[in-house]
Tab-separated table of C-alpha atoms in Angstrom:
chain	number	residue	atom	x	y	z
F	1	MET	CA	0.000	0.000	0.000
F	2	LYS	CA	2.836	2.392	0.847
F	3	LYS	CA	4.439	1.747	-2.559
F	4	ILE	CA	1.136	2.444	-4.351
F	5	VAL	CA	0.628	5.746	-2.514
F	6	TYR	CA	4.235	6.727	-3.254
F	7	THR	CA	3.824	5.946	-6.964
F	8	PHE	CA	0.635	7.959	-7.329
F	9	SER	CA	2.120	10.898	-5.435
F	10	LEU	CA	5.033	11.032	-7.872
F	11	LEU	CA	2.667	10.856	-10.826
F	12	PHE	CA	0.658	13.754	-9.387
F	13	ILE	CA	3.828	15.782	-8.872
F	14	GLY	CA	4.755	15.104	-12.469
F	15	LEU	CA	1.376	16.284	-13.764
F	16	VAL	CA	1.839	19.721	-12.213
F	17	ALA	CA	5.519	20.082	-13.189
F	18	GLN	CA	6.512	21.175	-16.670
F	19	ALA	CA	9.475	19.561	-18.426
F	20	GLN	CA	12.427	21.906	-18.732
F	21	ASN	CA	16.212	22.053	-18.760
F	22	ILE	CA	18.599	22.823	-15.925
F	23	ALA	CA	19.250	26.518	-16.654
F	24	PRO	CA	15.998	28.061	-15.285
F	25	LEU	CA	16.244	25.797	-12.238
F	26	VAL	CA	19.638	27.283	-11.350
F	27	ILE	CA	18.136	30.760	-11.628
F	28	ALA	CA	15.271	29.785	-9.310
F	29	MET	CA	17.356	27.701	-6.902
F	30	PRO	CA	16.755	28.565	-3.214
F	31	ASP	CA	19.268	31.006	-1.751
F	32	ASP	CA	20.365	28.563	0.948
F	33	MET	CA	21.753	26.291	-1.789
F	34	LEU	CA	23.699	29.042	-3.544
F	35	ILE	CA	24.525	31.358	-0.667
F	36	GLY	CA	25.439	34.897	-1.674
F	37	VAL	CA	25.221	34.261	-5.440
F	38	THR	CA	23.416	37.042	-7.282
F	39	LEU	CA	21.065	36.648	-10.239
F	40	GLU	CA	23.740	37.922	-12.638
F	41	GLN	CA	26.259	35.468	-11.223
F	42	ARG	CA	23.791	32.601	-11.655
F	43	LYS	CA	23.429	33.586	-15.294
F	44	GLN	CA	27.207	33.378	-15.649
F	45	LEU	CA	27.202	29.876	-14.181
F	46	ILE	CA	24.726	28.691	-16.827
F	47	ALA	CA	26.481	30.385	-19.740
F	48	PRO	CA	27.064	28.124	-22.788
F	49	GLU	CA	29.730	25.460	-22.353
F	50	LYS	CA	32.209	27.311	-24.591
F	51	ASP	CA	32.069	30.375	-22.331
F	52	THR	CA	34.373	28.812	-19.746
F	53	ALA	CA	35.757	32.162	-18.612
F	54	GLN	CA	32.285	33.066	-17.330
F	55	ALA	CA	31.833	29.855	-15.329
F	56	VAL	CA	33.583	31.142	-12.175
F	57	VAL	CA	32.087	33.683	-9.749
F	58	VAL	CA	32.841	34.904	-6.223
F	59	ASN	CA	29.879	35.004	-3.853
F	60	ALA	CA	29.067	37.594	-1.191
F	61	VAL	CA	31.097	35.803	1.508
F	62	GLY	CA	34.214	35.476	-0.646
F	63	ASP	CA	33.886	31.845	-1.738
F	64	THR	CA	34.747	30.993	-5.333
F	65	ILE	CA	31.933	29.156	-7.127
F	66	LYS	CA	33.216	27.192	-10.108
F	67	ARG	CA	31.247	25.204	-12.635
F	68	LEU	CA	32.598	21.664	-12.925
F	69	GLY	CA	30.097	20.173	-15.358
F	70	PHE	CA	27.128	21.342	-17.402
F	71	THR	CA	24.566	19.735	-19.725
F	72	ASP	CA	20.899	20.334	-20.510
F	73	ASP	CA	19.835	18.283	-17.490
F	74	TYR	CA	22.816	18.590	-15.128
F	75	ILE	CA	25.112	21.059	-13.406
F	76	ALA	CA	27.969	20.495	-10.961
F	77	LEU	CA	29.444	23.352	-8.931
F	78	GLN	CA	32.425	23.692	-6.615
F	79	THR	CA	30.835	25.792	-3.901
F	80	SER	CA	33.821	26.149	-1.545
F	81	LYS	CA	37.245	24.660	-0.931
F	82	VAL	CA	35.584	21.615	0.634
F	83	GLY	CA	32.095	21.539	-0.893
F	84	THR	CA	30.370	20.631	-4.146
F	85	LEU	CA	26.781	20.771	-5.365
F	86	GLU	CA	25.298	18.627	-8.143
F	87	VAL	CA	21.827	19.095	-9.597
F	88	LYS	CA	20.166	16.647	-11.990
F	89	LEU	CA	16.773	16.605	-13.708
F	90	LEU	CA	15.125	13.189	-13.396
F	91	SER	CA	12.313	12.097	-15.695
F	92	LEU	CA	9.267	10.317	-14.299
F	93	VAL	CA	7.151	7.697	-16.068
F	94	ASN	CA	4.830	10.381	-17.490
F	95	ASN	CA	7.789	12.310	-18.992
F	96	SER	CA	7.605	15.074	-16.404
F	97	GLN	CA	10.496	15.722	-14.036
F	98	ILE	CA	11.743	16.101	-10.499
F	99	ILE	CA	15.115	17.411	-9.286
F	100	GLY	CA	17.853	15.473	-7.519
F	101	VAL	CA	20.436	17.436	-5.525
F	102	ILE	CA	23.680	15.984	-4.146
F	103	THR	CA	25.582	18.056	-1.582
F	104	THR	CA	29.099	16.889	-0.697
F	105	VAL	CA	31.528	18.092	1.964
F	106	CYS	CA	35.108	16.801	2.216
F	107	GLY	CA	37.175	17.152	5.341
F	108	PRO	CA	39.295	15.154	4.484
F	109	ALA	CA	36.931	12.212	3.860
F	110	CYS	CA	34.022	13.122	1.595
F	111	ASP	CA	30.422	12.582	2.636
F	112	SER	CA	27.298	13.332	0.622
F	113	ARG	CA	23.584	13.724	1.104
F	114	ILE	CA	20.897	13.562	-1.554
F	115	ASP	CA	17.589	15.433	-1.590
F	116	PHE	CA	14.746	15.582	-4.085
F	117	TYR	CA	12.499	18.472	-5.123
F	118	THR	CA	9.715	19.372	-7.510
F	119	THR	CA	10.688	21.662	-10.366
F	120	ASP	CA	9.255	24.496	-8.251
F	121	TRP	CA	11.877	23.645	-5.604
F	122	ASN	CA	9.393	22.216	-3.121
F	123	PRO	CA	11.045	19.429	-1.058
F	124	LEU	CA	9.887	15.876	-1.687
F	125	GLY	CA	9.721	13.970	1.574
F	126	GLN	CA	9.954	10.592	-0.149
F	127	PRO	CA	12.414	8.238	1.581
F	128	ASP	CA	11.845	5.598	-1.122
F	129	LEU	CA	13.511	7.685	-3.833
F	130	PHE	CA	17.018	6.584	-2.831
F	131	PRO	CA	18.105	3.493	-0.857
F	132	GLN	CA	19.654	3.675	2.573
F	133	ILE	CA	23.426	3.193	2.336
F	134	ASN	CA	25.404	1.260	4.911
F	135	LYS	CA	29.025	0.122	5.055
F	136	ASP	CA	28.210	-3.515	4.338
F	137	ILE	CA	27.323	-2.859	0.687
F	138	PHE	CA	30.962	-1.920	0.037
F	139	LEU	CA	32.297	-5.221	1.391
F	140	LYS	CA	32.977	-8.303	-0.711
F	141	GLY	CA	30.325	-10.972	-0.539
F	142	ASP	CA	32.612	-13.987	-0.150
F	143	ILE	CA	34.612	-12.936	2.909
F	144	ASP	CA	34.738	-14.821	6.191
F	145	ARG	CA	32.986	-12.451	8.570
F	146	THR	CA	33.935	-14.578	11.576
F	147	SER	CA	37.703	-14.344	11.059
F	148	ASP	CA	39.793	-12.334	13.511
F	149	ASP	CA	41.285	-10.306	10.643
F	150	PHE	CA	37.855	-9.231	9.452
F	151	LEU	CA	36.469	-8.516	12.909
F	152	ASN	CA	39.493	-6.386	13.816
F	153	ALA	CA	39.251	-4.437	10.569
F	154	TYR	CA	35.474	-4.034	10.807
F	155	ALA	CA	35.696	-2.694	14.351
F	156	SER	CA	37.366	0.476	13.045
F	157	LEU	CA	34.315	1.404	10.941
F	158	ASP	CA	32.538	3.819	13.254
F	159	MET	CA	31.506	6.119	10.372
F	160	THR	CA	30.363	5.567	6.774
F	161	PRO	CA	31.689	8.389	4.578
F	162	VAL	CA	30.157	7.970	1.125
F	163	LYS	CA	30.660	10.299	-1.815
F	164	LEU	CA	27.780	10.438	-4.294
F	165	ASN	CA	28.069	11.698	-7.859
F	166	PHE	CA	25.576	11.929	-10.678
F	167	SER	CA	26.820	10.407	-13.899
F	168	PHE	CA	27.560	13.082	-16.481
F	169	SER	CA	25.999	11.110	-19.351
F	170	ASP	CA	22.974	9.380	-17.769
F	171	LYS	CA	20.826	9.349	-14.616
F	172	ASN	CA	23.008	6.919	-12.645
F	173	ILE	CA	24.495	7.757	-9.251
F	174	VAL	CA	27.925	6.446	-8.323
F	175	ALA	CA	28.495	5.870	-4.597
F	176	THR	CA	32.162	5.765	-3.555
F	177	TYR	CA	33.149	4.558	-0.093
F	178	ASP	CA	35.674	7.207	0.976
F	179	ILE	CA	36.857	5.283	4.007
F	180	LYS	CA	40.523	5.504	2.947
F	181	ASN	CA	40.536	9.215	3.743
F	182	TYR	CA	38.929	8.599	7.137
F	183	LEU	CA	40.947	5.711	8.587
F	184	SER	CA	44.583	5.690	9.591
F	185	LYS	CA	46.936	4.054	7.098
F	186	ASP	CA	47.296	0.979	9.309
F	187	ASP	CA	43.548	0.552	9.804
F	188	TYR	CA	42.857	0.975	6.088
F	189	LYS	CA	45.528	-1.577	5.200
F	190	LYS	CA	43.742	-4.112	7.412
F	191	LEU	CA	40.374	-3.322	5.841
F	192	GLU	CA	41.404	-3.116	2.190
F	193	PRO	CA	41.358	-6.883	1.429
F	194	PHE	CA	37.662	-6.998	2.363
F	195	LEU	CA	36.530	-4.056	0.219
F	196	LYS	CA	34.951	-4.266	-3.215
F	197	GLU	CA	37.129	-2.734	-5.907
F	198	ALA	CA	34.311	-0.994	-7.799
F	199	PRO	CA	31.985	1.684	-6.429
F	200	GLN	CA	28.266	1.054	-6.001
F	201	VAL	CA	26.099	2.240	-8.912
F	202	TYR	CA	22.421	3.125	-8.550
F	203	THR	CA	20.137	3.392	-11.577
F	204	TRP	CA	17.020	5.531	-12.009
F	205	ASP	CA	13.931	3.633	-13.202
F	206	LYS	CA	11.645	6.703	-13.454
F	207	PHE	CA	10.211	5.886	-10.016
F	208	ALA	CA	13.255	5.664	-7.761
F	209	TYR	CA	16.917	4.744	-7.592
F	210	LYS	CA	17.638	1.015	-7.368
């Protein structure tokens, strides 16, 4: 029943949201996402790809905002020395759209959060849009979880720093376990044999990420 209600709510959202590209969404983005960035500066950040000289601005608090990537449905911005912001348009089953926003802070390990909005920038309180991430999904499936080596390595995992990135060319999200930048060299060396080599990839099926 919960899944049915969730599906119909997304369809309703889609019916009232007009399809568009990323540029007007950057202009209308809430101020708390682009702090101290004026309207004229936002226009510079969405200048055509060839206008690279215009893709860097300095906000009201002195932070340099730099465009890292830009397509019709995607923009990535370096918002500070330690922060990035990625915005992606996501199509629903009825060809309308919602917005996905990834905010990442690195210090030194990177950790991200993802939020979803209507194209009017109203928050979507839908926990089913993206799966819960835990440290176990980054571990190999064939390891002996009862061995002393594993238990000693696993005991050091008191945080789960995960960096999320939208794919530049499609709707996928790549989740990278940034535990190397969190643990000491010795602790990471103990853990490394148990880690998957590839990051976790989530795909968008026009309802949610899987």
